[in-house]
Coordinates of N, CA and C in Angstrom, one line a residue:
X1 N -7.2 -5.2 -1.6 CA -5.9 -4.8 -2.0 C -5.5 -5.4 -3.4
X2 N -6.6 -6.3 -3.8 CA -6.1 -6.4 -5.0 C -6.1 -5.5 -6.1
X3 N -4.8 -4.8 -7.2 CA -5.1 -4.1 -7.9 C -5.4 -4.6 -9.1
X4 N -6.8 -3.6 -9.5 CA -7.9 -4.2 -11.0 C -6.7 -4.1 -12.4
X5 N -7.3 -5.1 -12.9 CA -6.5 -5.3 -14.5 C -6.6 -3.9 -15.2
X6 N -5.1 -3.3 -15.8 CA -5.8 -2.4 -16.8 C -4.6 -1.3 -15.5
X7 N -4.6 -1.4 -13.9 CA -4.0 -0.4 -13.4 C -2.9 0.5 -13.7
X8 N -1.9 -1.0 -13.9 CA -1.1 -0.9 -14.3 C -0.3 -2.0 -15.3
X9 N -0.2 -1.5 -17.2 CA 0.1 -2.0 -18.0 C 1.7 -1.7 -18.2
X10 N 1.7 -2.8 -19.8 CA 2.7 -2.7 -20.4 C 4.1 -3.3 -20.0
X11 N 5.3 -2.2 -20.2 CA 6.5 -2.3 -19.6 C 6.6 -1.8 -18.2
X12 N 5.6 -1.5 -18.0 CA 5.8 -0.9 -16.2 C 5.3 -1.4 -15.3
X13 N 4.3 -3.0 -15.9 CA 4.6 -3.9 -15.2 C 5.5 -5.2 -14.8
X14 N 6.9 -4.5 -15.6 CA 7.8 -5.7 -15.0 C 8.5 -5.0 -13.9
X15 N 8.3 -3.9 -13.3 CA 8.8 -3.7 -12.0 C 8.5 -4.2 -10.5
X16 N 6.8 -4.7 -11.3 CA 6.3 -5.9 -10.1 C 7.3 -7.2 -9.9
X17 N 8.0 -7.3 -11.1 CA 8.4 -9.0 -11.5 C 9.8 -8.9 -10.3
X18 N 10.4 -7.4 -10.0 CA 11.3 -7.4 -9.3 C 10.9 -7.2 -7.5
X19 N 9.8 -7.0 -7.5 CA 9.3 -6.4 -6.0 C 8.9 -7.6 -5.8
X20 N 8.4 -8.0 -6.6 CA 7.6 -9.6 -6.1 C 8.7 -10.9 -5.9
X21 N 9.8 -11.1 -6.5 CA 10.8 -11.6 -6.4 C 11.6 -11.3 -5.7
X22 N 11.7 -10.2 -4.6 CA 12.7 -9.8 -3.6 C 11.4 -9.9 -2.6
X23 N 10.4 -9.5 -2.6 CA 10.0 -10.1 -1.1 C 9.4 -12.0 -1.4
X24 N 9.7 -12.5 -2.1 CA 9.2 -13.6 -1.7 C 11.0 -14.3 -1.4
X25 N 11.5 -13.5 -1.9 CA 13.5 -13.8 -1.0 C 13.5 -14.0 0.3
X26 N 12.7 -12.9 0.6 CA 12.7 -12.3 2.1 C 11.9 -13.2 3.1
X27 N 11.0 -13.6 2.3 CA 10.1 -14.7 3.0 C 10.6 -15.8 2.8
X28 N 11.0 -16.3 2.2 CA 12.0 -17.2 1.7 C 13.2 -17.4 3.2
X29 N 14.0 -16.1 3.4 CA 15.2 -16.1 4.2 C 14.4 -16.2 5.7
X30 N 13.0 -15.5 6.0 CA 12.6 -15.9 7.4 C 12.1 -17.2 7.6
X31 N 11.6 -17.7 6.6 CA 11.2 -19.1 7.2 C 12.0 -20.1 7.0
X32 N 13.3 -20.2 6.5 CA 14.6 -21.0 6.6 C 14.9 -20.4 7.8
X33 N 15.4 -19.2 8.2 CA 16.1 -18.8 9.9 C 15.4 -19.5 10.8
X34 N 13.8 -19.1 10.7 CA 13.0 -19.9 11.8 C 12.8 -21.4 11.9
X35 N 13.0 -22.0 11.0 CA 13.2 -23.2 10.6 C 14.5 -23.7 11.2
X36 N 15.4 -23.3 10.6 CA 17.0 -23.7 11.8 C 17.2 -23.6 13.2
X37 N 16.2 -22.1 13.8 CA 16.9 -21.9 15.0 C 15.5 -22.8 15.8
X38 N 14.6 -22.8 15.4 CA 13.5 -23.8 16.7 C 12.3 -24.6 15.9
X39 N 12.7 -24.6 14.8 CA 11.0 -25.4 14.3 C 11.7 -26.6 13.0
X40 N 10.8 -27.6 13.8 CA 11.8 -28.8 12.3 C 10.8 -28.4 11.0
X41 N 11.2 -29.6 10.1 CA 10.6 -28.8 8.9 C 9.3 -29.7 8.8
X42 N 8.8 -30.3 9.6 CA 7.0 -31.4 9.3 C 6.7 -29.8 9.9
X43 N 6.9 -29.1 11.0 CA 5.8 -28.3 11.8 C 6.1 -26.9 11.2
X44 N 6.7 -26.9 10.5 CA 7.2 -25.6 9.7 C 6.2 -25.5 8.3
X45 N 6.0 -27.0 8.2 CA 5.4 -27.7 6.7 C 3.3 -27.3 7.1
X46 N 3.6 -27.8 8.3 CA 2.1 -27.6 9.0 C 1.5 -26.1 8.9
X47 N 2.8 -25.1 9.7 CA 2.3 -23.9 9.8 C 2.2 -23.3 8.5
X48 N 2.7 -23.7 7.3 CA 2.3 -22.8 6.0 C 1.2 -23.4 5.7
X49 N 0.8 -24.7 5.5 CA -0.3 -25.1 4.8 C -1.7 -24.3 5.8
X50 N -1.0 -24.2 7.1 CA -2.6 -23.4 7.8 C -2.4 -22.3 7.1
X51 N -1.5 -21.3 7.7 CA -1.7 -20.0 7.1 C -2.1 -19.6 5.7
X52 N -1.9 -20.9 4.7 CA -2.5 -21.2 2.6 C -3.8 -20.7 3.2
X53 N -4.5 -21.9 4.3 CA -5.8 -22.0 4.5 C -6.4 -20.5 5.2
X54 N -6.1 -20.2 5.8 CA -6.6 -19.1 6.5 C -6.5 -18.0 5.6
X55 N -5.4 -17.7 4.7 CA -5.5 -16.7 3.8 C -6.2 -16.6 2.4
X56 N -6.4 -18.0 1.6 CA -7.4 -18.7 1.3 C -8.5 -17.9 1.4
X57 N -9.0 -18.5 2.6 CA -10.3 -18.6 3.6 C -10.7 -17.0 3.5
X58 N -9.6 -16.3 3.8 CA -9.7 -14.3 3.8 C -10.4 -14.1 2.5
X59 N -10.0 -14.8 1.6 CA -10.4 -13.4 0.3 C -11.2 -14.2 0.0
X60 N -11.8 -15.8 0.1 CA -13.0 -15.9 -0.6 C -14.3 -16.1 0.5
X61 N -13.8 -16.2 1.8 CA -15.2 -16.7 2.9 C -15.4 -15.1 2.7
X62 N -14.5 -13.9 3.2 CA -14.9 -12.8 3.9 C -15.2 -12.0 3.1
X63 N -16.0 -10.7 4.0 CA -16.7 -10.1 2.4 C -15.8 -9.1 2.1
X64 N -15.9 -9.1 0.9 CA -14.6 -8.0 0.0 C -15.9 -6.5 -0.9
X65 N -15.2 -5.9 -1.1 CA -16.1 -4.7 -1.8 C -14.9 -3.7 -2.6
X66 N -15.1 -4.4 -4.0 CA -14.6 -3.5 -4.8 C -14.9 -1.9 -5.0
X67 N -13.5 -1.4 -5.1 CA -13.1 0.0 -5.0 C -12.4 0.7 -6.0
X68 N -12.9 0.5 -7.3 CA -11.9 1.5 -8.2 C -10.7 1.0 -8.6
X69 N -10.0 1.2 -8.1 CA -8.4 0.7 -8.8 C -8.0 -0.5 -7.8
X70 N -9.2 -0.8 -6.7 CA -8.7 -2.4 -5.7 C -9.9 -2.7 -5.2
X71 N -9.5 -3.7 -4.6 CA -10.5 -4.2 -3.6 C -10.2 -4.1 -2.3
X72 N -11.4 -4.1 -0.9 CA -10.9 -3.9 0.0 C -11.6 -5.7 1.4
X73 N -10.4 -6.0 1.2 CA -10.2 -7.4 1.8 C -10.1 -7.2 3.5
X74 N -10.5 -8.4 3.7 CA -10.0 -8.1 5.2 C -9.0 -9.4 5.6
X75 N -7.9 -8.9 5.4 CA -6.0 -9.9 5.4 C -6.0 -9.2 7.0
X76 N -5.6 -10.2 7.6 CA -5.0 -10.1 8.9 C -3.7 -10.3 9.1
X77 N -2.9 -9.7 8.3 CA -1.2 -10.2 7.9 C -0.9 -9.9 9.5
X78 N -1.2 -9.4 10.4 CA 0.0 -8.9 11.8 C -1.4 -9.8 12.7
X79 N -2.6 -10.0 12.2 CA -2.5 -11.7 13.4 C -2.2 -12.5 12.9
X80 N -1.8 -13.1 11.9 CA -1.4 -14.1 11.7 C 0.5 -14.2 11.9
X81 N 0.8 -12.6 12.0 CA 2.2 -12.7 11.9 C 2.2 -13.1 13.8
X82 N 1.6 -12.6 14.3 CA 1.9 -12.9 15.8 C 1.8 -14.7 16.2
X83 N 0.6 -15.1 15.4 CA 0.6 -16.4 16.1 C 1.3 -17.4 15.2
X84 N 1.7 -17.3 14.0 CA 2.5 -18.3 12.9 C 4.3 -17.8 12.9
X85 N 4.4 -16.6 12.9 CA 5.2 -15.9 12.5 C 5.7 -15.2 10.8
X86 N 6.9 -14.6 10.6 CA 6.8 -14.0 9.6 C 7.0 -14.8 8.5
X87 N 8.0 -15.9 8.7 CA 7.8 -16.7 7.6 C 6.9 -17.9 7.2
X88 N 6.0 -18.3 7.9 CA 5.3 -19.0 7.3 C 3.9 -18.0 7.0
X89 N 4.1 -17.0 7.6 CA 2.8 -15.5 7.5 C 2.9 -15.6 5.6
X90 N 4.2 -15.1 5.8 CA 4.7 -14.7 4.2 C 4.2 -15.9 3.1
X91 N 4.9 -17.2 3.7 CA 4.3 -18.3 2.7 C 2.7 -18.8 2.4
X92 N 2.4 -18.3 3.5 CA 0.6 -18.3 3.3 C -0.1 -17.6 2.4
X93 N 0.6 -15.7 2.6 CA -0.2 -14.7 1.7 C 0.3 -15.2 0.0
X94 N 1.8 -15.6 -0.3 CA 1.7 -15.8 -1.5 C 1.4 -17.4 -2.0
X95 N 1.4 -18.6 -1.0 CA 0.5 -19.5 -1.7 C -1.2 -19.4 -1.6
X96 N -2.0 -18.2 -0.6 CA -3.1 -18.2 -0.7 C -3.7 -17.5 -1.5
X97 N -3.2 -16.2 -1.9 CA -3.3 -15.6 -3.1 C -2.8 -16.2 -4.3
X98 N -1.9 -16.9 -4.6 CA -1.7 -17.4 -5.6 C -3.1 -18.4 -6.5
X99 N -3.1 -19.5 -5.3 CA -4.3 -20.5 -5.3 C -5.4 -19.8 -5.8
X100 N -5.9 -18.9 -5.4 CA -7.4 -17.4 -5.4 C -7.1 -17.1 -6.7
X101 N -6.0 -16.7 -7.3 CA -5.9 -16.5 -8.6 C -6.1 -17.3 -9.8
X102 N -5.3 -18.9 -9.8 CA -5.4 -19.8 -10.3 C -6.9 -20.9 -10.6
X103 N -7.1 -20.4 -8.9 CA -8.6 -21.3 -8.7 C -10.2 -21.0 -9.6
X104 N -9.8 -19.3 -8.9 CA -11.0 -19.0 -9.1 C -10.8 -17.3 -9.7
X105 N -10.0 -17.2 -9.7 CA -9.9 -15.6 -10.2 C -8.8 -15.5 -11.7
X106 N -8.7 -16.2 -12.4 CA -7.2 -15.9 -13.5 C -7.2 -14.4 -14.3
X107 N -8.0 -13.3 -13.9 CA -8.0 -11.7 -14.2 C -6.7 -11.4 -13.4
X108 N -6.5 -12.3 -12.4 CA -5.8 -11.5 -11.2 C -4.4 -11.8 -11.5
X109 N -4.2 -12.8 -12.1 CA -2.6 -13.4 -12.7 C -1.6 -12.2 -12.9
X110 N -2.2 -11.7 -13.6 CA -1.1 -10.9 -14.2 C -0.8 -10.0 -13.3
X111 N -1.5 -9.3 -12.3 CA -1.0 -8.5 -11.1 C -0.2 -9.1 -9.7
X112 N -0.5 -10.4 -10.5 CA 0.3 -11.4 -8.9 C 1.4 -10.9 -8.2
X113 N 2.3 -10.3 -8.9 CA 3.7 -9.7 -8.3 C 3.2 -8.5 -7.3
X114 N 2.1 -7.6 -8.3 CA 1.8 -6.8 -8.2 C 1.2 -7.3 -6.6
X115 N 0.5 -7.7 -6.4 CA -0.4 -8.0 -5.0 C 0.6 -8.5 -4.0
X116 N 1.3 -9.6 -4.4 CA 3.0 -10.3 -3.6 C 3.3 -8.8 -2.6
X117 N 3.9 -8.3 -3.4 CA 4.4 -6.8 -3.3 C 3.6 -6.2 -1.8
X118 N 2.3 -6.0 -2.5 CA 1.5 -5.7 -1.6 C 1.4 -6.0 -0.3
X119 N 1.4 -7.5 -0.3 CA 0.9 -7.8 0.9 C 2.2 -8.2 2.0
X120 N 3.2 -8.3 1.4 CA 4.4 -9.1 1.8 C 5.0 -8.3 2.2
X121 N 5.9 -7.2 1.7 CA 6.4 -5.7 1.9 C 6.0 -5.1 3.6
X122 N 4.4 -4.6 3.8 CA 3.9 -4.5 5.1 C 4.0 -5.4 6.0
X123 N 4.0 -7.0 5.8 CA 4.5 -7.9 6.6 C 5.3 -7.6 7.4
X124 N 6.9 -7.6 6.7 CA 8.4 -7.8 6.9 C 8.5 -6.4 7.9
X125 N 7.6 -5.0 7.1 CA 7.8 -3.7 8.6 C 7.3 -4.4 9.9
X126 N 6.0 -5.2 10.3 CA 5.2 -5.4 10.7 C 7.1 -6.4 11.7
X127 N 7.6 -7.6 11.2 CA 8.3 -7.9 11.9 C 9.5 -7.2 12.2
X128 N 9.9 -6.1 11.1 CA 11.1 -5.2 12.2 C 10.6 -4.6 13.0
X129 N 9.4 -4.0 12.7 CA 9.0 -2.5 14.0 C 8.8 -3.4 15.1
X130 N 8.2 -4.9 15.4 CA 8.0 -5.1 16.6 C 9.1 -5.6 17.3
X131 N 9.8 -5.7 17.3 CA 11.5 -6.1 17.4 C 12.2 -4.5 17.7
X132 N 11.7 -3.4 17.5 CA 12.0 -2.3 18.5 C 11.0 -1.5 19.4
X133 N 9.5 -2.5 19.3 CA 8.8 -1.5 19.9 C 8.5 -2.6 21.6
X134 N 8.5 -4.1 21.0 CA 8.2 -4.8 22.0 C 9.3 -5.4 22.2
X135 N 9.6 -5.2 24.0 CA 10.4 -5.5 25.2 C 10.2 -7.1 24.8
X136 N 11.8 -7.5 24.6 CA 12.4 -8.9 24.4 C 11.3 -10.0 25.5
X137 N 11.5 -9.4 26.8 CA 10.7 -10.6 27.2 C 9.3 -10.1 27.6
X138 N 8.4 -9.9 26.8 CA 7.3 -9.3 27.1 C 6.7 -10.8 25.9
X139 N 5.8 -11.6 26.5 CA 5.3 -12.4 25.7 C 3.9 -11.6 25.0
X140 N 3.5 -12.1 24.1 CA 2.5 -11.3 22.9 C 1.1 -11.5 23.9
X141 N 0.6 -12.4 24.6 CA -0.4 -12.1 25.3 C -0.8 -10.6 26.5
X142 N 0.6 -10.6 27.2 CA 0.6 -9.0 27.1 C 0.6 -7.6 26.8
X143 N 0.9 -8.0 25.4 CA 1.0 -6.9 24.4 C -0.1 -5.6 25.2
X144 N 0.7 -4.2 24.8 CA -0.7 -3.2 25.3 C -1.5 -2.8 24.2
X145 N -2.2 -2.3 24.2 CA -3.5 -1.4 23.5 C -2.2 -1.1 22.2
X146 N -1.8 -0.1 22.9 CA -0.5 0.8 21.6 C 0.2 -0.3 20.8
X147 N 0.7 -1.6 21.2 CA 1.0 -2.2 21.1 C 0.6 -2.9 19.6
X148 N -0.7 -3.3 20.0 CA -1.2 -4.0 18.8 C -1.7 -2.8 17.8
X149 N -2.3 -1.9 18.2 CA -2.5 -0.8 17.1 C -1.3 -0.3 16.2
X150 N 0.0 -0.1 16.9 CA 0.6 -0.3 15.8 C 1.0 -1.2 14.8
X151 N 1.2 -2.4 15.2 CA 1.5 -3.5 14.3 C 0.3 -3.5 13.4
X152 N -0.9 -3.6 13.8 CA -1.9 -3.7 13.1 C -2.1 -2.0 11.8
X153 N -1.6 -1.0 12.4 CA -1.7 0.3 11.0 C -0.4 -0.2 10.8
X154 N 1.0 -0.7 10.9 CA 1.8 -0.4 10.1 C 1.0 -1.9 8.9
X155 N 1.0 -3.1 9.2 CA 0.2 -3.7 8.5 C -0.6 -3.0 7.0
X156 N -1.6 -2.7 7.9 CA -2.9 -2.2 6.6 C -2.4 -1.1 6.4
X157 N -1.9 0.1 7.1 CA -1.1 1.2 6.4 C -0.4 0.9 5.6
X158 N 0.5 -0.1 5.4 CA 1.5 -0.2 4.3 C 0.7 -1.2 2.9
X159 N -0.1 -1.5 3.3 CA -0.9 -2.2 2.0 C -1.9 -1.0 1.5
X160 N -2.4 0.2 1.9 CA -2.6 1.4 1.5 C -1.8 2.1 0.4
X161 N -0.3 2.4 1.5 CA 0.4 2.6 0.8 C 1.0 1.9 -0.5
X162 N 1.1 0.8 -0.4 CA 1.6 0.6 -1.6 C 0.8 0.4 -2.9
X163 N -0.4 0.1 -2.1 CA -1.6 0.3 -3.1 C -1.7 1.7 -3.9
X164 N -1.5 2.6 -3.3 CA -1.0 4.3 -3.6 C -0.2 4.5 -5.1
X165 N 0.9 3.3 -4.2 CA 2.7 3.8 -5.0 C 1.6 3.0 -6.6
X166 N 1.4 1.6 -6.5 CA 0.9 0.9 -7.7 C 0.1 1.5 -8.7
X167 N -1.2 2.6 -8.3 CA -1.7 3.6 -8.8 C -1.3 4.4 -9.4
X168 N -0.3 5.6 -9.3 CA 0.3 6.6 -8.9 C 1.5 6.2 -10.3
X169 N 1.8 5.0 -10.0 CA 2.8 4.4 -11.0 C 2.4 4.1 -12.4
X170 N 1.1 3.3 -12.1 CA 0.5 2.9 -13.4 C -0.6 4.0 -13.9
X171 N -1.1 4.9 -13.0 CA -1.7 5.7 -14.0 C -1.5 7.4 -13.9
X172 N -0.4 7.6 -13.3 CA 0.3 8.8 -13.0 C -0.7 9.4 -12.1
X173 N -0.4 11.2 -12.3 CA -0.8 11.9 -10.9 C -2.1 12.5 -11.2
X174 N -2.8 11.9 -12.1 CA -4.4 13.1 -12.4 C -5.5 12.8 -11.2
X175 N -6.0 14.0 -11.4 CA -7.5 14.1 -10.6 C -8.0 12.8 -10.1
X176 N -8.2 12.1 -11.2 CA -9.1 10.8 -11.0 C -8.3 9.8 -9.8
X177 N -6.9 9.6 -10.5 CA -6.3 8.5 -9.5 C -6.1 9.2 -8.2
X178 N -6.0 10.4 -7.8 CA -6.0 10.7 -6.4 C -7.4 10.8 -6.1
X179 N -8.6 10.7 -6.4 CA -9.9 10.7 -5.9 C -9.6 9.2 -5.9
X180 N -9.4 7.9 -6.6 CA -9.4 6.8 -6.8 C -8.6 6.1 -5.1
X181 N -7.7 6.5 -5.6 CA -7.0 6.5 -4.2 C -7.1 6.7 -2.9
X182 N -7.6 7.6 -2.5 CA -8.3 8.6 -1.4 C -9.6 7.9 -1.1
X183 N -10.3 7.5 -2.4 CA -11.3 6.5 -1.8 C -11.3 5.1 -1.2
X184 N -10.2 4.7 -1.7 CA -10.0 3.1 -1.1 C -9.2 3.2 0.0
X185 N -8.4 4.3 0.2 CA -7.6 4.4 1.5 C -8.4 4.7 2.6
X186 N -9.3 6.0 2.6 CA -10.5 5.9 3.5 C -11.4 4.5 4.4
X187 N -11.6 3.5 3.1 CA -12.8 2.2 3.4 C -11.9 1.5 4.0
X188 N -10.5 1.2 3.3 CA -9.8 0.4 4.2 C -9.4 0.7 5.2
X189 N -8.7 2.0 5.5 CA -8.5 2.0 6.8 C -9.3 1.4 8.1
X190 N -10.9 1.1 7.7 CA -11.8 0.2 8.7 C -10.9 -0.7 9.0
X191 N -10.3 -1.2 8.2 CA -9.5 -2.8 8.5 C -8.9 -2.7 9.5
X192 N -8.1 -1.3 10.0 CA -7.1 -1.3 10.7 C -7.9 -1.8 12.4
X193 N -9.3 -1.2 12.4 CA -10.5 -1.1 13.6 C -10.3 -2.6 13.7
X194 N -10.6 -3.3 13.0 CA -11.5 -5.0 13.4 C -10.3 -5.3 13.2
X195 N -8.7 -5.2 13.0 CA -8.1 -6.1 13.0 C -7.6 -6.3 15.1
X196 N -7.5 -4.7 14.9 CA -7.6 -4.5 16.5 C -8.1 -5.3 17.5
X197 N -9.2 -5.0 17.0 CA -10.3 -5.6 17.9 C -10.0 -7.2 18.0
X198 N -9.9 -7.7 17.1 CA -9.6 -9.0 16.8 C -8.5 -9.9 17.5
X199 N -7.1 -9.3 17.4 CA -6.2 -9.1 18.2 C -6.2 -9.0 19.4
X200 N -7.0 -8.0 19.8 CA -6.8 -8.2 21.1 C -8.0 -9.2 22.0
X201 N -9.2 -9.2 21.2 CA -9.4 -10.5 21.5 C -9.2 -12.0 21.5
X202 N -8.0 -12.4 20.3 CA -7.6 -13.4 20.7 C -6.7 -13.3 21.5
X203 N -5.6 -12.3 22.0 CA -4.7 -12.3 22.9 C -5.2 -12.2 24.4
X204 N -6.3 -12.0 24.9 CA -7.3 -11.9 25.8 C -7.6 -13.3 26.2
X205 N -8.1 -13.8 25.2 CA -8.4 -15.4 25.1 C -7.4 -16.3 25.4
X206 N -6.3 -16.3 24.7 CA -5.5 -17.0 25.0 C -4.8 -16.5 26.5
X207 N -4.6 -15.7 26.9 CA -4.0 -15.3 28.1 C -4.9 -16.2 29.6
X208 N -6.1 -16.6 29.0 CA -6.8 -17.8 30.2 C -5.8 -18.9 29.5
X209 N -5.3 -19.0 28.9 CA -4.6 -20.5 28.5 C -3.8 -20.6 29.8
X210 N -3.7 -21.5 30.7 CA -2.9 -22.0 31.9 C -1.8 -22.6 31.3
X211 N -1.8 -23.3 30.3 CA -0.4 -24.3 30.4 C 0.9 -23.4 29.8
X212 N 2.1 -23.9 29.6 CA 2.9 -22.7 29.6 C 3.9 -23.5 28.4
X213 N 2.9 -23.9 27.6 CA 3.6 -24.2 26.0 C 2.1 -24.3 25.5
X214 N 2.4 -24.1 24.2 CA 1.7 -24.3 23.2 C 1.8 -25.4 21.8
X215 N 1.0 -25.7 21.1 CA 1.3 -26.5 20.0 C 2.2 -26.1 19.3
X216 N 3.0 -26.8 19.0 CA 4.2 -25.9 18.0 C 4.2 -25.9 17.2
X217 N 2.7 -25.8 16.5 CA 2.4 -25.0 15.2 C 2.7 -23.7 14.9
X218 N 2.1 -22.9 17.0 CA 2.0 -21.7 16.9 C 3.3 -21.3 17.4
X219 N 3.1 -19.6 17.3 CA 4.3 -19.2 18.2 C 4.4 -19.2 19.5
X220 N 5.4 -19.8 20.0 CA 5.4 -20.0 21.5 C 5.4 -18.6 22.0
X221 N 6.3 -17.6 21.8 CA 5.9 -16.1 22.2 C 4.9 -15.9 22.5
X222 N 4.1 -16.6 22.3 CA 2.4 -16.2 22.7 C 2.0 -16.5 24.0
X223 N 2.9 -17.3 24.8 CA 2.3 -16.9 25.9 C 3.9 -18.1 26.8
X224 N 5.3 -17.4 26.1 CA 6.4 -17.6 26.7 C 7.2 -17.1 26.2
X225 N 8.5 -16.5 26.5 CA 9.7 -16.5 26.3 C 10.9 -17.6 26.5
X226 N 11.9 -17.5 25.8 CA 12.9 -18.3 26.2 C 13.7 -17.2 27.3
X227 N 14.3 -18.4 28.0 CA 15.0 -17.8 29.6 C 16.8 -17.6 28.3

């Protein structure tokens, strides 16, 4: 999902500078809420520096395969939103992308908003839709089949999509960018498969977990509700 240098130039890249600045608001406003209503701030402090590490860990352990106007990564933005939540999810994708950029990629700098956007944007659906699709006290270890498959395409669906709109934007509507497009939306959509799979194997796993808390790194929803 990273978009290549050159996609989108000029003055029509400071529209990233506003998309990128309102969702990292938004990530910003979830992990202050979560932070007030049940998590102090050392274990709030804990859960972003994992989620740095694990998102980190995504784009440079896992294999990636450049596509034309992106790459196709495998980001687990809706498992990590299940077991971290959305605001420290959010503070991970933009300090572990950021890091990826600075460290070892500085091509990628200048699309940073551009990618923010990206990855952040599909998050935030990922925590409204589940908030009307999953029953208040239904802890995440029973999640069903449907369940996780949606969170998981609205996820990588919306990092498609926006990858589309960034295209579409920077190099308008020709031949090429809709073949360009069409082709990365096809390879990625695999992501949507193994994130599944993944998901519901650790919710599987953890559902043998007997004790009825967790480390409060993670989300306790994972295998409790509050009464």
């Amino acid at each position: 999902m990273h978009i290549e240098p050159g996609v989108v130039n000029g003055a029509k890249i400071g529209l990233s500078y506003l998309t990128g600045a309102a969702a990292i608001a938004i990530g910003i406003k979830h992990l202050i809420q979560r932070m007030f209503n049940d998590t102090s701030v050392l274990v709030t402090t804990v859960k972003c520096l994992i989620t740095t590490i694990f998102v980190f860990s995504f784009f440079e352990v896992l294999p990636q395969y450049p596509l034309g106007v992106s790459e196709v990564h495998f980001i687990f933005g809706a498992t990590l939103f299940l077991f971290f939540g959305a605001g420290a999810t959010a503070f991970g994708l933009v300090a572990g992308l950021s890091l990826q950029g600075l460290l070892l990629a500085p091509s990628d700098l200048p699309q940073l908003y551009i990618n923010i956007s990206t990855l952040l944007f599909p998050l935030f659906a990922v925590s409204y839709i589940s908030k009307k699709i999953i029953p208040v006290n239904t802890v995440y270890t029973d999640l069903k089949y449907r369940h996780v498959i949606s969170l998981t395409g609205v996820y990588q669906g919306g990092i498609i999509l926006w990858v589309a709109f960034w295209c579409f934007y920077g190099q308008g509507f020709s031949q090429e960018t809709f073949y360009n497009v069409g082709v990365f939306s096809l390879a990625y959509s695999t992501v949507i498969g193994i994130e599944c799979l993944l998901d519901v194997g650790l919710l599987s796993t953890l559902k043998r977990y007997k004790k009825r808390s967790l480390p409060s790194v993670f989300n306790q929803r994972l295998i409790s509700v509050k009464d």
